[in-house]
Amino acid sequence: MNVFLTGATGHIGSAVLSALIGAGHSVTALVRSEPKAAAARAAGAAAVVGDMRDLDLVRSLATGADAVIATASPGDATSSSVETAFTEAALDGLRPGATFLRTGGVWVHGSAPDITEDTPRNAPALVAWREELDSRVLTAAGIRSIIIEPGTVYGNGIGIPALVFAGERVGDPAALRLVGPGTQHWTTVHVDDLAQLYVAALEQARSGSVYLGVSGDNPTVRELGEAASRRLGLDGRVVAEDAAATVERLGGFGEALLLDQQATGEKARRELGWKPSRRSLVEEFAAGAYDPA
């Protein structure tokens, strides 16, 4: 397929780009600078320098594509308005029967011990806006619509898990301060496994499908913190952080990190034959992949 991809030089998008090229698809990447364009071209894509806020450009690129895969987001207070405007422009440009694959997130389901794609949404304020946009995508007339909801994405030593290593050292002997109390579980997925899910969904998913992008590994933050503490020479010592202190320190992002979530991602395995195989996040920590430079 001819795929119009956003976020092609980001953590998720760069892995998706590589997976798409490896699967024989052609990709046009919308990037914000010439150096990013050079990186996209080196990975095998055609590149267009521009911005996802340029709605005429978005509409034009969508018109020439068989599919749009959206992995880019401002990641700030403008995310809702920017992603919504981008989505509307892309849907307007796509020809009937083309595909729109949107990146959501498992946080929209709130805390739950066995999350599936059908778990009612109970989103923290940070991502509550996604429900309306996701609904708009899934009900778009004449378009094959797909949503992937990744868990905590790791790999290449970057992403949210790096926050664990950045915790404050407290006490004597020193211990690593956790993100929150440490009892909460994080759903996780390696970025390269996640990228394979995007390709499988692009090639096989039915219109209106939603898939959790999670590997089935759901470590507690304490388990992650203890692994990080050992790598930092602190002998696995950790100290919990009061939930209110986490929110005071990190705001709405902190509220999301306090969610206690577990999920298997079984639907994607069953329907798409997806087989996540990379080492777990705890194993990544133990292997030194997130050691500070």
PDB file of N, CA, C and O in Angstrom, residues 125-167:
ATOM      1  N   ALA A 125      -7.964  12.872  33.257  1.00  0.00           N
ATOM      2  CA  ALA A 125      -8.192  14.134  32.546  1.00  0.00           C
ATOM      3  C   ALA A 125      -7.223  14.341  31.388  1.00  0.00           C
ATOM      4  O   ALA A 125      -7.588  14.911  30.359  1.00  0.00           O
ATOM      5  N   LEU A 126      -6.000  13.859  31.536  1.00  0.00           N
ATOM      6  CA  LEU A 126      -4.972  14.092  30.523  1.00  0.00           C
ATOM      7  C   LEU A 126      -5.386  13.580  29.145  1.00  0.00           C
ATOM      8  O   LEU A 126      -5.049  14.199  28.121  1.00  0.00           O
ATOM      9  N   VAL A 127      -6.125  12.471  29.097  1.00  0.00           N
ATOM     10  CA  VAL A 127      -6.471  11.859  27.809  1.00  0.00           C
ATOM     11  C   VAL A 127      -7.974  11.686  27.614  1.00  0.00           C
ATOM     12  O   VAL A 127      -8.405  10.997  26.689  1.00  0.00           O
ATOM     13  N   ALA A 128      -8.782  12.333  28.440  1.00  0.00           N
ATOM     14  CA  ALA A 128     -10.234  12.169  28.337  1.00  0.00           C
ATOM     15  C   ALA A 128     -10.762  12.643  26.984  1.00  0.00           C
ATOM     16  O   ALA A 128     -11.771  12.132  26.491  1.00  0.00           O
ATOM     17  N   TRP A 129     -10.073  13.589  26.372  1.00  0.00           N
ATOM     18  CA  TRP A 129     -10.505  14.130  25.082  1.00  0.00           C
ATOM     19  C   TRP A 129     -10.453  13.096  23.963  1.00  0.00           C
ATOM     20  O   TRP A 129     -11.109  13.255  22.927  1.00  0.00           O
ATOM     21  N   ARG A 130      -9.701  12.021  24.150  1.00  0.00           N
ATOM     22  CA  ARG A 130      -9.530  11.050  23.069  1.00  0.00           C
ATOM     23  C   ARG A 130     -10.826  10.308  22.723  1.00  0.00           C
ATOM     24  O   ARG A 130     -11.000   9.866  21.586  1.00  0.00           O
ATOM     25  N   GLU A 131     -11.715  10.156  23.672  1.00  0.00           N
ATOM     26  CA  GLU A 131     -12.909   9.342  23.419  1.00  0.00           C
ATOM     27  C   GLU A 131     -13.729   9.901  22.256  1.00  0.00           C
ATOM     28  O   GLU A 131     -14.158   9.149  21.363  1.00  0.00           O
ATOM     29  N   GLU A 132     -13.959  11.185  22.243  1.00  0.00           N
ATOM     30  CA  GLU A 132     -14.752  11.786  21.173  1.00  0.00           C
ATOM     31  C   GLU A 132     -14.062  11.624  19.821  1.00  0.00           C
ATOM     32  O   GLU A 132     -14.716  11.299  18.814  1.00  0.00           O
ATOM     33  N   LEU A 133     -12.757  11.833  19.771  1.00  0.00           N
ATOM     34  CA  LEU A 133     -12.032  11.715  18.515  1.00  0.00           C
ATOM     35  C   LEU A 133     -11.987  10.263  18.043  1.00  0.00           C
ATOM     36  O   LEU A 133     -12.168   9.981  16.851  1.00  0.00           O
ATOM     37  N   ASP A 134     -11.742   9.335  18.959  1.00  0.00           N
ATOM     38  CA  ASP A 134     -11.727   7.922  18.583  1.00  0.00           C
ATOM     39  C   ASP A 134     -13.070   7.504  18.007  1.00  0.00           C
ATOM     40  O   ASP A 134     -13.143   6.766  17.017  1.00  0.00           O
ATOM     41  N   SER A 135     -14.149   7.974  18.613  1.00  0.00           N
ATOM     42  CA  SER A 135     -15.483   7.656  18.115  1.00  0.00           C
ATOM     43  C   SER A 135     -15.689   8.216  16.714  1.00  0.00           C
ATOM     44  O   SER A 135     -16.279   7.556  15.845  1.00  0.00           O
ATOM     45  N   ARG A 136     -15.193   9.423  16.498  1.00  0.00           N
ATOM     46  CA  ARG A 136     -15.313  10.042  15.172  1.00  0.00           C
ATOM     47  C   ARG A 136     -14.599   9.190  14.123  1.00  0.00           C
ATOM     48  O   ARG A 136     -15.119   8.974  13.024  1.00  0.00           O
ATOM     49  N   VAL A 137     -13.415   8.698  14.456  1.00  0.00           N
ATOM     50  CA  VAL A 137     -12.662   7.876  13.516  1.00  0.00           C
ATOM     51  C   VAL A 137     -13.395   6.575  13.224  1.00  0.00           C
ATOM     52  O   VAL A 137     -13.553   6.161  12.071  1.00  0.00           O
ATOM     53  N   LEU A 138     -13.859   5.903  14.261  1.00  0.00           N
ATOM     54  CA  LEU A 138     -14.470   4.588  14.098  1.00  0.00           C
ATOM     55  C   LEU A 138     -15.792   4.630  13.335  1.00  0.00           C
ATOM     56  O   LEU A 138     -16.227   3.606  12.801  1.00  0.00           O
ATOM     57  N   THR A 139     -16.420   5.794  13.300  1.00  0.00           N
ATOM     58  CA  THR A 139     -17.705   5.912  12.607  1.00  0.00           C
ATOM     59  C   THR A 139     -17.593   6.678  11.289  1.00  0.00           C
ATOM     60  O   THR A 139     -18.607   7.021  10.685  1.00  0.00           O
ATOM     61  N   ALA A 140     -16.380   6.925  10.821  1.00  0.00           N
ATOM     62  CA  ALA A 140     -16.186   7.662   9.566  1.00  0.00           C
ATOM     63  C   ALA A 140     -16.782   6.888   8.399  1.00  0.00           C
ATOM     64  O   ALA A 140     -16.456   5.719   8.181  1.00  0.00           O
ATOM     65  N   ALA A 141     -17.624   7.535   7.652  1.00  0.00           N
ATOM     66  CA  ALA A 141     -18.324   6.871   6.554  1.00  0.00           C
ATOM     67  C   ALA A 141     -17.372   6.573   5.404  1.00  0.00           C
ATOM     68  O   ALA A 141     -16.588   7.425   4.993  1.00  0.00           O
ATOM     69  N   GLY A 142     -17.435   5.357   4.881  1.00  0.00           N
ATOM     70  CA  GLY A 142     -16.691   4.990   3.685  1.00  0.00           C
ATOM     71  C   GLY A 142     -15.215   4.750   3.888  1.00  0.00           C
ATOM     72  O   GLY A 142     -14.480   4.522   2.928  1.00  0.00           O
ATOM     73  N   ILE A 143     -14.740   4.793   5.128  1.00  0.00           N
ATOM     74  CA  ILE A 143     -13.312   4.633   5.437  1.00  0.00           C
ATOM     75  C   ILE A 143     -13.120   3.381   6.284  1.00  0.00           C
ATOM     76  O   ILE A 143     -13.917   3.102   7.180  1.00  0.00           O
ATOM     77  N   ARG A 144     -12.045   2.632   6.010  1.00  0.00           N
ATOM     78  CA  ARG A 144     -11.687   1.518   6.906  1.00  0.00           C
ATOM     79  C   ARG A 144     -10.915   2.099   8.080  1.00  0.00           C
ATOM     80  O   ARG A 144      -9.769   2.519   7.945  1.00  0.00           O
ATOM     81  N   SER A 145     -11.565   2.139   9.232  1.00  0.00           N
ATOM     82  CA  SER A 145     -11.004   2.814  10.404  1.00  0.00           C
ATOM     83  C   SER A 145     -10.479   1.803  11.413  1.00  0.00           C
ATOM     84  O   SER A 145     -11.137   0.804  11.702  1.00  0.00           O
ATOM     85  N   ILE A 146      -9.295   2.091  11.961  1.00  0.00           N
ATOM     86  CA  ILE A 146      -8.648   1.211  12.923  1.00  0.00           C
ATOM     87  C   ILE A 146      -8.018   2.081  14.012  1.00  0.00           C
ATOM     88  O   ILE A 146      -7.452   3.137  13.714  1.00  0.00           O
ATOM     89  N   ILE A 147      -8.098   1.625  15.253  1.00  0.00           N
ATOM     90  CA  ILE A 147      -7.409   2.308  16.351  1.00  0.00           C
ATOM     91  C   ILE A 147      -6.550   1.300  17.091  1.00  0.00           C
ATOM     92  O   ILE A 147      -6.998   0.194  17.406  1.00  0.00           O
ATOM     93  N   ILE A 148      -5.307   1.673  17.348  1.00  0.00           N
ATOM     94  CA  ILE A 148      -4.408   0.891  18.196  1.00  0.00           C
ATOM     95  C   ILE A 148      -4.154   1.684  19.470  1.00  0.00           C
ATOM     96  O   ILE A 148      -3.842   2.875  19.419  1.00  0.00           O
ATOM     97  N   GLU A 149      -4.300   1.004  20.603  1.00  0.00           N
ATOM     98  CA  GLU A 149      -4.135   1.634  21.907  1.00  0.00           C
ATOM     99  C   GLU A 149      -2.896   1.059  22.600  1.00  0.00           C
ATOM    100  O   GLU A 149      -2.987   0.052  23.302  1.00  0.00           O
ATOM    101  N   PRO A 150      -1.730   1.670  22.388  1.00  0.00           N
ATOM    102  CA  PRO A 150      -0.519   1.144  23.005  1.00  0.00           C
ATOM    103  C   PRO A 150      -0.522   1.294  24.525  1.00  0.00           C
ATOM    104  O   PRO A 150      -1.112   2.230  25.082  1.00  0.00           O
ATOM    105  N   GLY A 151       0.181   0.370  25.172  1.00  0.00           N
ATOM    106  CA  GLY A 151       0.489   0.531  26.579  1.00  0.00           C
ATOM    107  C   GLY A 151       1.725   1.405  26.736  1.00  0.00           C
ATOM    108  O   GLY A 151       2.031   2.240  25.870  1.00  0.00           O
ATOM    109  N   THR A 152       2.451   1.225  27.818  1.00  0.00           N
ATOM    110  CA  THR A 152       3.703   1.952  28.027  1.00  0.00           C
ATOM    111  C   THR A 152       4.744   1.400  27.052  1.00  0.00           C
ATOM    112  O   THR A 152       5.131   0.233  27.138  1.00  0.00           O
ATOM    113  N   VAL A 153       5.169   2.241  26.130  1.00  0.00           N
ATOM    114  CA  VAL A 153       6.055   1.800  25.053  1.00  0.00           C
ATOM    115  C   VAL A 153       7.514   1.941  25.505  1.00  0.00           C
ATOM    116  O   VAL A 153       7.925   2.989  26.009  1.00  0.00           O
ATOM    117  N   TYR A 154       8.283   0.887  25.297  1.00  0.00           N
ATOM    118  CA  TYR A 154       9.693   0.926  25.668  1.00  0.00           C
ATOM    119  C   TYR A 154      10.541   0.423  24.511  1.00  0.00           C
ATOM    120  O   TYR A 154      10.050  -0.075  23.501  1.00  0.00           O
ATOM    121  N   GLY A 155      11.837   0.546  24.682  1.00  0.00           N
ATOM    122  CA  GLY A 155      12.793   0.133  23.662  1.00  0.00           C
ATOM    123  C   GLY A 155      13.733   1.263  23.314  1.00  0.00           C
ATOM    124  O   GLY A 155      13.396   2.436  23.420  1.00  0.00           O
ATOM    125  N   ASN A 156      14.961   0.918  22.942  1.00  0.00           N
ATOM    126  CA  ASN A 156      15.987   1.889  22.545  1.00  0.00           C
ATOM    127  C   ASN A 156      16.374   2.840  23.674  1.00  0.00           C
ATOM    128  O   ASN A 156      16.921   3.913  23.424  1.00  0.00           O
ATOM    129  N   GLY A 157      16.077   2.453  24.898  1.00  0.00           N
ATOM    130  CA  GLY A 157      16.480   3.256  26.048  1.00  0.00           C
ATOM    131  C   GLY A 157      15.717   4.548  26.221  1.00  0.00           C
ATOM    132  O   GLY A 157      16.161   5.424  26.970  1.00  0.00           O
ATOM    133  N   ILE A 158      14.562   4.689  25.559  1.00  0.00           N
ATOM    134  CA  ILE A 158      13.801   5.936  25.655  1.00  0.00           C
ATOM    135  C   ILE A 158      12.341   5.639  25.975  1.00  0.00           C
ATOM    136  O   ILE A 158      11.929   4.486  26.062  1.00  0.00           O
ATOM    137  N   GLY A 159      11.560   6.708  26.136  1.00  0.00           N
ATOM    138  CA  GLY A 159      10.157   6.561  26.468  1.00  0.00           C
ATOM    139  C   GLY A 159       9.904   6.751  27.952  1.00  0.00           C
ATOM    140  O   GLY A 159      10.809   7.070  28.746  1.00  0.00           O
ATOM    141  N   ILE A 160       8.658   6.555  28.338  1.00  0.00           N
ATOM    142  CA  ILE A 160       8.242   6.751  29.729  1.00  0.00           C
ATOM    143  C   ILE A 160       9.086   5.965  30.728  1.00  0.00           C
ATOM    144  O   ILE A 160       9.389   6.476  31.825  1.00  0.00           O
ATOM    145  N   PRO A 161       9.503   4.731  30.432  1.00  0.00           N
ATOM    146  CA  PRO A 161      10.288   3.983  31.422  1.00  0.00           C
ATOM    147  C   PRO A 161      11.560   4.687  31.893  1.00  0.00           C
ATOM    148  O   PRO A 161      12.048   4.405  32.994  1.00  0.00           O
ATOM    149  N   ALA A 162      12.094   5.594  31.097  1.00  0.00           N
ATOM    150  CA  ALA A 162      13.301   6.315  31.521  1.00  0.00           C
ATOM    151  C   ALA A 162      13.053   7.119  32.786  1.00  0.00           C
ATOM    152  O   ALA A 162      13.999   7.425  33.534  1.00  0.00           O
ATOM    153  N   LEU A 163      11.782   7.466  33.058  1.00  0.00           N
ATOM    154  CA  LEU A 163      11.453   8.211  34.278  1.00  0.00           C
ATOM    155  C   LEU A 163      11.820   7.436  35.533  1.00  0.00           C
ATOM    156  O   LEU A 163      12.119   8.024  36.573  1.00  0.00           O
ATOM    157  N   VAL A 164      11.759   6.107  35.439  1.00  0.00           N
ATOM    158  CA  VAL A 164      12.070   5.286  36.613  1.00  0.00           C
ATOM    159  C   VAL A 164      13.510   5.515  37.043  1.00  0.00           C
ATOM    160  O   VAL A 164      13.810   5.662  38.237  1.00  0.00           O
ATOM    161  N   PHE A 165      14.423   5.577  36.072  1.00  0.00           N
ATOM    162  CA  PHE A 165      15.838   5.795  36.381  1.00  0.00           C
ATOM    163  C   PHE A 165      16.103   7.214  36.868  1.00  0.00           C
ATOM    164  O   PHE A 165      17.107   7.474  37.524  1.00  0.00           O
ATOM    165  N   ALA A 166      15.213   8.130  36.543  1.00  0.00           N
ATOM    166  CA  ALA A 166      15.412   9.534  36.907  1.00  0.00           C
ATOM    167  C   ALA A 166      14.911   9.860  38.312  1.00  0.00           C
ATOM    168  O   ALA A 166      14.977  11.010  38.745  1.00  0.00           O
ATOM    169  N   GLY A 167      14.424   8.846  39.035  1.00  0.00           N
ATOM    170  CA  GLY A 167      13.907   9.088  40.371  1.00  0.00           C
ATOM    171  C   GLY A 167      14.953   9.649  41.314  1.00  0.00           C
ATOM    172  O   GLY A 167      16.152   9.381  41.189  1.00  0.00           O
TER     173      GLY A 167
END
